[in-house]
Tab-separated table of C-alpha atoms in Angstrom:
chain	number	residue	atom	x	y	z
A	454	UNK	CA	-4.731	45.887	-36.316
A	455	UNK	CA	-4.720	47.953	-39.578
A	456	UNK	CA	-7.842	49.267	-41.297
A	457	UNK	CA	-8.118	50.133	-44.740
A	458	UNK	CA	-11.415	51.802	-46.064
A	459	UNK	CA	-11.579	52.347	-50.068
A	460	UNK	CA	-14.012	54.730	-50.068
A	461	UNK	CA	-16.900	55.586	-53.110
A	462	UNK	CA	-15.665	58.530	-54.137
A	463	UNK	CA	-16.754	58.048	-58.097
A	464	UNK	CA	-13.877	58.767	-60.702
A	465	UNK	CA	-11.255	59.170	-58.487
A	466	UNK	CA	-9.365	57.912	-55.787
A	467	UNK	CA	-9.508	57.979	-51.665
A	468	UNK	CA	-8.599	55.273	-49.116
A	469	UNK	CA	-8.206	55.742	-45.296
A	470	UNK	CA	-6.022	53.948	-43.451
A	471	UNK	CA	-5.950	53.588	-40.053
A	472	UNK	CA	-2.461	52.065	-38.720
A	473	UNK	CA	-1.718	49.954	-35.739
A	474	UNK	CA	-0.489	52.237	-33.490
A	475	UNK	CA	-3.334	54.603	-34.142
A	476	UNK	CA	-1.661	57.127	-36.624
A	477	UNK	CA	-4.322	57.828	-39.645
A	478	UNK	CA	-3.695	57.674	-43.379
A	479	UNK	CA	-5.094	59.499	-46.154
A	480	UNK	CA	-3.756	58.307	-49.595
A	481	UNK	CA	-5.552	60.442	-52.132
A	482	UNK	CA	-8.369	62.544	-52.078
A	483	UNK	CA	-11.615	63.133	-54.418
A	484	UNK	CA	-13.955	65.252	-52.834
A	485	UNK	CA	-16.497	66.152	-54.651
A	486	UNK	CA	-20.104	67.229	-55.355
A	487	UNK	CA	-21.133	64.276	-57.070
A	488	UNK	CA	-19.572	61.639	-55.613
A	489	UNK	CA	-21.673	59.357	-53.288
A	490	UNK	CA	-19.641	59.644	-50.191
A	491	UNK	CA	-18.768	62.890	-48.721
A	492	UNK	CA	-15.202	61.718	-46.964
A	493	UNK	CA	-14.947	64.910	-44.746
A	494	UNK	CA	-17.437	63.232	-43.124
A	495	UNK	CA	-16.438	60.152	-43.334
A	496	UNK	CA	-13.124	60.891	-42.075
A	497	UNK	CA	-15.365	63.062	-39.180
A	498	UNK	CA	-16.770	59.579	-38.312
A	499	UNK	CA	-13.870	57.076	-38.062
A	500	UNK	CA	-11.054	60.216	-36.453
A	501	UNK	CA	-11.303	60.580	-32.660
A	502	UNK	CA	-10.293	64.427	-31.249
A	503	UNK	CA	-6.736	64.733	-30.197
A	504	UNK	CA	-6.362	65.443	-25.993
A	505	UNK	CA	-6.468	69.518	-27.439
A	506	UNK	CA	-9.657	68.718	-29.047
A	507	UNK	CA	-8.275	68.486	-32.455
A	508	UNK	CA	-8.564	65.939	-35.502
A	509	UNK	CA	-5.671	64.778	-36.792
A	510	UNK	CA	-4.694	63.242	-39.886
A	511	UNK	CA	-1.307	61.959	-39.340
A	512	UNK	CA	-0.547	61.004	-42.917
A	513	UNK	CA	-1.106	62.575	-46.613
A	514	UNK	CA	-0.365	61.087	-49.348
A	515	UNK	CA	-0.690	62.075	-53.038
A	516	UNK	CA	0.403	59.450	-55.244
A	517	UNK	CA	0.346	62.502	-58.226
A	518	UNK	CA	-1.265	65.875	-58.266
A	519	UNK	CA	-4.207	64.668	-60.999
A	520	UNK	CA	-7.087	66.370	-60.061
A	521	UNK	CA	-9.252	63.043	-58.942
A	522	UNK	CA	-6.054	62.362	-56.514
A	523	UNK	CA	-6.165	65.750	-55.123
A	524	UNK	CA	-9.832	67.388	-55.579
A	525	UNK	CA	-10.691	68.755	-51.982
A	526	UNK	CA	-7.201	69.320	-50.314
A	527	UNK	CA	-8.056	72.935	-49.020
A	528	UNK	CA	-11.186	71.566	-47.910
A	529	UNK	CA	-9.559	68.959	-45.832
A	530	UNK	CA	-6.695	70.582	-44.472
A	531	UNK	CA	-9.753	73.023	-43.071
A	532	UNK	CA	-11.689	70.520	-41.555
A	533	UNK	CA	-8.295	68.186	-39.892
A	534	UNK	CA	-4.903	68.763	-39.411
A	535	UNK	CA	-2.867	67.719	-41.527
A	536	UNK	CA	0.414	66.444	-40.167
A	537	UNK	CA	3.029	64.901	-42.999
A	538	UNK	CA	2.623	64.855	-46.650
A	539	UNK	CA	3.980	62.429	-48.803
A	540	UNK	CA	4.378	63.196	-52.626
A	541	UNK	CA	5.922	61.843	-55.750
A	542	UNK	CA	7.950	65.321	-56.455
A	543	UNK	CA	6.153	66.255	-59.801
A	544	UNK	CA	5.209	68.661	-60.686
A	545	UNK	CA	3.329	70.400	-63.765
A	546	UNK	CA	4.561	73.120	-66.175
A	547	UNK	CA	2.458	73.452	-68.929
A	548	UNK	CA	0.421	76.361	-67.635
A	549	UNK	CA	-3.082	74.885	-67.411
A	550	UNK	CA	-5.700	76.450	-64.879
A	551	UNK	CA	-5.666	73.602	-62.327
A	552	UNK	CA	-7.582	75.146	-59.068
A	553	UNK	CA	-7.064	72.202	-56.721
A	554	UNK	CA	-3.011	71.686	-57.846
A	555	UNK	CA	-2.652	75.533	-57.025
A	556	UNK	CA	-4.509	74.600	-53.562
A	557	UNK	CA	-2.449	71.379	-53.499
A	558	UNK	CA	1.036	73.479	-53.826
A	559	UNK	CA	-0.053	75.976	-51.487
A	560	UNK	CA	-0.737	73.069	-49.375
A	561	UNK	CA	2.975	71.834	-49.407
A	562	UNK	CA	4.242	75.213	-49.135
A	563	UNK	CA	2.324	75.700	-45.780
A	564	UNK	CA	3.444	72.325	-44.491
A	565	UNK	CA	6.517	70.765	-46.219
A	566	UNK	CA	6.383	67.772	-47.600
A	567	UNK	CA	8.417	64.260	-48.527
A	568	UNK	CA	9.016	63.458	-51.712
A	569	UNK	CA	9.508	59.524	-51.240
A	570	UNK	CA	12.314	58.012	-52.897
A	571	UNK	CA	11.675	54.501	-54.307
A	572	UNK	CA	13.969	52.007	-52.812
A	573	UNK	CA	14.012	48.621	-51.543
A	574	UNK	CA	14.331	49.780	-47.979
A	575	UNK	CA	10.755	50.466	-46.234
A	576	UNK	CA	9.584	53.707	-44.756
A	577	UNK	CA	8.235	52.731	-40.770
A	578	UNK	CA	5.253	53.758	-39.077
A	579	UNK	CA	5.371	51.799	-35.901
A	580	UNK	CA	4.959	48.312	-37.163
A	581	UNK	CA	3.559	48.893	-40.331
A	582	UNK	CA	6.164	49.057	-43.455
A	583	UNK	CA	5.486	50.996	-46.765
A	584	UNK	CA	7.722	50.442	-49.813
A	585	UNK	CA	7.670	52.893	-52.423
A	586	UNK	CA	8.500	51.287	-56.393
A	587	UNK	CA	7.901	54.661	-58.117
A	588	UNK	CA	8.965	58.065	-57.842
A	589	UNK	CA	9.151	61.490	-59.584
A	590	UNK	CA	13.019	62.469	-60.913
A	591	UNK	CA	13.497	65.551	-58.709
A	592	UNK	CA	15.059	67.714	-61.275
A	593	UNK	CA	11.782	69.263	-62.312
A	594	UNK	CA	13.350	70.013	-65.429
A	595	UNK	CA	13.886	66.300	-66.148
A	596	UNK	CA	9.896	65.245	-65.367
A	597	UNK	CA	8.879	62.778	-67.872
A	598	UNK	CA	4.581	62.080	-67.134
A	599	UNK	CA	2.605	62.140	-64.298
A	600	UNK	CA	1.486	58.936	-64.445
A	601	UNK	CA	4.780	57.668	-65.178
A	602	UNK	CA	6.331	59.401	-61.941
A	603	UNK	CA	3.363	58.130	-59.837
A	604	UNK	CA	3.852	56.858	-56.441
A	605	UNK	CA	3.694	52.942	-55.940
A	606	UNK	CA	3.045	52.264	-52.326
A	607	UNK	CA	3.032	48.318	-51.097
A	608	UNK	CA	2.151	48.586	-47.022
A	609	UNK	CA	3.060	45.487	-44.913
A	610	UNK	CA	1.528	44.073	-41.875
A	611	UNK	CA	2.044	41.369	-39.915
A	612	UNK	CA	3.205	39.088	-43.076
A	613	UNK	CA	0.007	40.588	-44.810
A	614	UNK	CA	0.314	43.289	-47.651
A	615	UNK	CA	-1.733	45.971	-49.495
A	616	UNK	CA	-0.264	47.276	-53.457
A	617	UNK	CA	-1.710	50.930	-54.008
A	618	UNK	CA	-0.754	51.903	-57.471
A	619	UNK	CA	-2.147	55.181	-58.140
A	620	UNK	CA	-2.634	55.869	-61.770
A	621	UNK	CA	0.924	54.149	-62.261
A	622	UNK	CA	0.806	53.036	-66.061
A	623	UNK	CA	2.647	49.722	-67.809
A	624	UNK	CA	5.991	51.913	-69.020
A	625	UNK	CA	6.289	52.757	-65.451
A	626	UNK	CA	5.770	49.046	-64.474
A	627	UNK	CA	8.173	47.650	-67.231
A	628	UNK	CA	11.027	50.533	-67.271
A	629	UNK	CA	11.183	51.074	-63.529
A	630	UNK	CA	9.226	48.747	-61.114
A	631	UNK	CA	9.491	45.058	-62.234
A	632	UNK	CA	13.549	45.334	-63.527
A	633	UNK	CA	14.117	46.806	-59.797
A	634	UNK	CA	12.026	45.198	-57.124
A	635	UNK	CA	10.780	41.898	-58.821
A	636	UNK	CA	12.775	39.513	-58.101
A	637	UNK	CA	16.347	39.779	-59.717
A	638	UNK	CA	19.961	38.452	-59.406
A	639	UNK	CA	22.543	41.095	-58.545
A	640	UNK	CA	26.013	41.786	-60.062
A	641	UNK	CA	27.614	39.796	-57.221
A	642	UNK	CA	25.375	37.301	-57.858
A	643	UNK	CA	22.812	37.252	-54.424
A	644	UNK	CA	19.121	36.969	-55.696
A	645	UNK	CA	16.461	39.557	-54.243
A	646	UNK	CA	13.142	38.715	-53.778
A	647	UNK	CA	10.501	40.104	-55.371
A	648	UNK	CA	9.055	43.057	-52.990
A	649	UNK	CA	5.823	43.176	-55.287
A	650	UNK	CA	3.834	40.262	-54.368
A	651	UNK	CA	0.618	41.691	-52.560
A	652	UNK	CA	-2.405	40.071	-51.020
A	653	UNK	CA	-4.650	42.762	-52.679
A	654	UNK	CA	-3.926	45.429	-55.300
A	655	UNK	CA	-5.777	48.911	-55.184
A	656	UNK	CA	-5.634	48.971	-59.553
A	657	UNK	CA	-4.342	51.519	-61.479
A	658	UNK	CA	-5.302	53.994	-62.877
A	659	UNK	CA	-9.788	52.958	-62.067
A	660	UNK	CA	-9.399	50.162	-63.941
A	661	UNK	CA	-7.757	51.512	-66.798
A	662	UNK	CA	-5.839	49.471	-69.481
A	663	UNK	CA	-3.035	51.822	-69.434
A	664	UNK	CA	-2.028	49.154	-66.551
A	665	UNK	CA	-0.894	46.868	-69.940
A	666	UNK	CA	-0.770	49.034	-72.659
A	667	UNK	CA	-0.586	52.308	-74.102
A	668	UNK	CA	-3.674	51.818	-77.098
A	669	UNK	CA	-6.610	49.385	-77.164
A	670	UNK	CA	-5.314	46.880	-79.356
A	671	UNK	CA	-1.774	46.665	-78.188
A	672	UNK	CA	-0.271	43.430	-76.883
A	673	UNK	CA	-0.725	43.818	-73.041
A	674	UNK	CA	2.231	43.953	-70.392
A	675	UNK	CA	1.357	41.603	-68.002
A	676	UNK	CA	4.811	40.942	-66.003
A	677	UNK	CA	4.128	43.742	-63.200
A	678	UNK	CA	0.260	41.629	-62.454
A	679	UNK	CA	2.068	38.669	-62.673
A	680	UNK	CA	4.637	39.678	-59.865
A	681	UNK	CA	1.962	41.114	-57.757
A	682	UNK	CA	-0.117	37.672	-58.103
A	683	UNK	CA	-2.982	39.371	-55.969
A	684	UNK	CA	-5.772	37.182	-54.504
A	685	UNK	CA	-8.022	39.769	-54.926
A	686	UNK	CA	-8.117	43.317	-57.040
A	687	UNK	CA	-10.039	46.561	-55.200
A	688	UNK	CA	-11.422	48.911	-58.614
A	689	UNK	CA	-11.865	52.817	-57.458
A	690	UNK	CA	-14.055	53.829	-60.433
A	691	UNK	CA	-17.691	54.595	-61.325
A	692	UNK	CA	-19.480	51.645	-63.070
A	693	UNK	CA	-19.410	50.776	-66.060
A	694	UNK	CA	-22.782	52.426	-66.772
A	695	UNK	CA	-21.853	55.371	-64.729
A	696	UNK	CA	-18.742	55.772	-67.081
A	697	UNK	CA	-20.574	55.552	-70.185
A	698	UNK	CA	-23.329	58.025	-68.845
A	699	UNK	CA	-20.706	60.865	-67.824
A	700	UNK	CA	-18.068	60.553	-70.769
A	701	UNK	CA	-19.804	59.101	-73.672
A	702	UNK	CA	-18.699	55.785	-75.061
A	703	UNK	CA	-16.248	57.001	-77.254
A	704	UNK	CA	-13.926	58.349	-74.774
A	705	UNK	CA	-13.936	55.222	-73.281
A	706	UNK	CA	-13.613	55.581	-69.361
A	707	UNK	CA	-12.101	53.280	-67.181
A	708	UNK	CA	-13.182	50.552	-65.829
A	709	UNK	CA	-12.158	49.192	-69.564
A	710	UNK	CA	-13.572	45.360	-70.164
A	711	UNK	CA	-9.912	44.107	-71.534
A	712	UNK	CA	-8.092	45.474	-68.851
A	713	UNK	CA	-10.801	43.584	-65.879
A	714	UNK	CA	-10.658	40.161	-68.001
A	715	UNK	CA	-6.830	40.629	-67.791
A	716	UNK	CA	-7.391	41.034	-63.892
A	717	UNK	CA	-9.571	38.655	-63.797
A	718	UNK	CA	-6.948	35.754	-65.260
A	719	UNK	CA	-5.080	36.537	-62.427
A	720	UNK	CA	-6.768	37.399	-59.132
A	721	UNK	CA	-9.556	35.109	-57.496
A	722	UNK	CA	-12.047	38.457	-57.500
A	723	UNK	CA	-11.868	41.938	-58.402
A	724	UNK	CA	-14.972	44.423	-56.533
A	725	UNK	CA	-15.381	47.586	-57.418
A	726	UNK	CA	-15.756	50.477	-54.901
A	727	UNK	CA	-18.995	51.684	-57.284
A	728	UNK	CA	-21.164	49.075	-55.501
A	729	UNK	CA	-19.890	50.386	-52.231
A	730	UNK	CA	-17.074	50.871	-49.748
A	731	UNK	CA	-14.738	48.539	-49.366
A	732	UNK	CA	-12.952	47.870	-45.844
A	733	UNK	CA	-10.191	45.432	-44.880
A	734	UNK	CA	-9.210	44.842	-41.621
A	735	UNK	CA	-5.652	42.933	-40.975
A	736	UNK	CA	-5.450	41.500	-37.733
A	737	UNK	CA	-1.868	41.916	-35.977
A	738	UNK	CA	-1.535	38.090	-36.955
A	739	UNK	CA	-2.220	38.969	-40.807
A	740	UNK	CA	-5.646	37.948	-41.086
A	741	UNK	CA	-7.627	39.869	-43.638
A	742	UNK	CA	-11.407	40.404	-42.387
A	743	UNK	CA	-13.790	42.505	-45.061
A	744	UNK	CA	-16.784	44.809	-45.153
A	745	UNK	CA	-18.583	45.415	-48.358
A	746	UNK	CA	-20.959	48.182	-47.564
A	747	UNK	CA	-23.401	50.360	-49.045
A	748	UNK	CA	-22.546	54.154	-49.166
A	749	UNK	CA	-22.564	54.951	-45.545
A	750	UNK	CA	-22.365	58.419	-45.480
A	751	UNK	CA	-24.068	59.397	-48.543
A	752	UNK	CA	-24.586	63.351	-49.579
A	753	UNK	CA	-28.146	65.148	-49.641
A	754	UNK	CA	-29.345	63.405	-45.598
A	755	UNK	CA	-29.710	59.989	-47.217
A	756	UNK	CA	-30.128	57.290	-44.933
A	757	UNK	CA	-26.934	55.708	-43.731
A	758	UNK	CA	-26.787	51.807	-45.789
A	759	UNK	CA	-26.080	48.800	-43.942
A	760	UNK	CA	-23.158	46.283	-44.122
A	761	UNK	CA	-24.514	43.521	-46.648
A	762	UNK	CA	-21.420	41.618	-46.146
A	763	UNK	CA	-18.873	40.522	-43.377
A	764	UNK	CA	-16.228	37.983	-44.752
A	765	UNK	CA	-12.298	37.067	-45.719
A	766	UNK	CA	-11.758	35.859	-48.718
A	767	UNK	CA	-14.752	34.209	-49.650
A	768	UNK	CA	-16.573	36.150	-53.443
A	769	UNK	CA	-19.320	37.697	-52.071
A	770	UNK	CA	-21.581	40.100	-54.063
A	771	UNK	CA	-20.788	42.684	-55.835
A	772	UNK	CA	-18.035	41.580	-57.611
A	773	UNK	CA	-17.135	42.021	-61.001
A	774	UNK	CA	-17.983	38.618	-63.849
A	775	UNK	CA	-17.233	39.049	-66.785
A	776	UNK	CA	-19.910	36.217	-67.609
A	777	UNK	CA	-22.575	38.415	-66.240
């Protein structure tokens, strides 16, 4: 069985994974003050102690070194150890005080780290496959945009599969991902299928609509949604409220309305990890089971919520409408 928790974490990103063979996965981290779940100890809760009486977290992944992806790192590599890293390769040069990249860097330097290559040949854990679409260029001098280098990770499981795009935005999607792993007819003429296509898709960027387009009004990019044809569509993002309350409607935080009724056309529900953690089990014959939760493991001794909701893929509350 594989577990995947997308934890509450606010504006930001963080989902645990625990794999099959009983390895541990981090991909992101957002710790912070003021989000609703502290994930040190959530992590605490759902990592047993190594036979030396350690914690382990077998896996980290940064998908790019944005400070919502990375917020916490020192914190966490205190708390667990921390046993590969897997990056995107970029890295940032323009000078700007970023306190949890410098921790993130010394990080790396401490430990090593992968820079994952996108290809269509998997990278194995056991019996759990993850693909990688998008990359950094590792020239440094050749670095185009964060967001644009951001890791794409699709992990497979027993015929079941999981898209985690990171903040991944549509020039990404239509210069790099779709031409190469959609499906496409070689020079020789053989046909490759199209790697994309994903039972559920973590969505980029919170919800943003730089997903299908660069401005507001632009005519959306829908081919990489359309060749992930998700069932369902997992939002890490504050609400919509939330949003509004901490940057002001005119900055316009994601979640962003046109880029959820674009979702919406093409998944069968989209939740949002705002109303609570999300968990997905896959069984080792590819069944999903969920868990929609209130924050478990809410900061400030708040009492621990209950699980409202045990279910596959049948819309239970919350989810997003845009009727509603």
């Amino acid at each position: 069985m594989v577990k995947v928790h997308h934890i509450n974490v606010g504006h930001g990103d963080t989902t645990f994974v625990e794999l099959s063979d009983g390895q541990t996965m981090l991909i992101d981290c957002n710790y912070t003050d003021s989000a609703e779940e502290d994930i040190l100890e959530y992590l605490d809760e759902h990592i047993e102690k190594t036979d030396n009486g350690k914690k382990v977290l077998d896996y980290l992944v940064i998908t790019h070194p944005d400070e919502d992806h990375l917020c916490g790192v020192k914190e966490l590599s205190e708390r667990f150890e921390i046993g590969t890293i897997w990056e995107s390769g970029f890295r940032f040069d323009d000078g700007k005080d970023r306190p949890h990249y410098d921790d993130y860097l010394a990080l790396i330097e401490e430990k090593k780290s992968i820079k994952l290559r996108a290809g269509r040949a998997p990278y194995k854990i056991g019996d759990v496959n993850f693909y990688c679409f998008s990359s950094s260029k590792y020239d440094e001098d050749e670095n185009n945009d964060v967001h644009y280098d951001c890791i794409v990770l699709r992990m497979s499981y027993a015929g079941s599969s999981v898209l985690f795009a990171g903040d991944s935005n549509y020039k990404c999607w239509k210069d790099k991902i779709v031409k190469y792993y959609g499906e496409r007819t070689t020079a020789n003429g053989d046909t490759l299928e199209n790697l994309l296509e994903s039972d559920y898709l973590h969505a980029s960027h919170h919800g943003s609509r730089s997903f299908f387009m660069e401005k507001k009004d632009d005519e959306p990019y829908k081919a990489g949604i359309k060749n992930i044809d998700p069932s369902v569509v997992i939002v890490s993002s504050l609400s919509k409220e939330e949003s509004e309350d901490q940057g002001g409607e005119d900055q316009d935080w994601p979640p962003h309305d046109d880029a959820l009724d674009i979702y919406e056309d093409y998944c069968d529900e989209i939740l949002l990890t705002s109303d609570g953690n999300i968990v997905y089990e896959i069984s080792d014959d590819g069944v999903f089971e969920r868990n929609l939760s209130e924050n478990v493991t809410e900061r400030r001794g708040k009492k621990k919520g209950k699980v409202i909701a045990s279910v596959g893929f049948t819309p239970p509350k919350p989810y997003y409408d845009k009727n509603i």
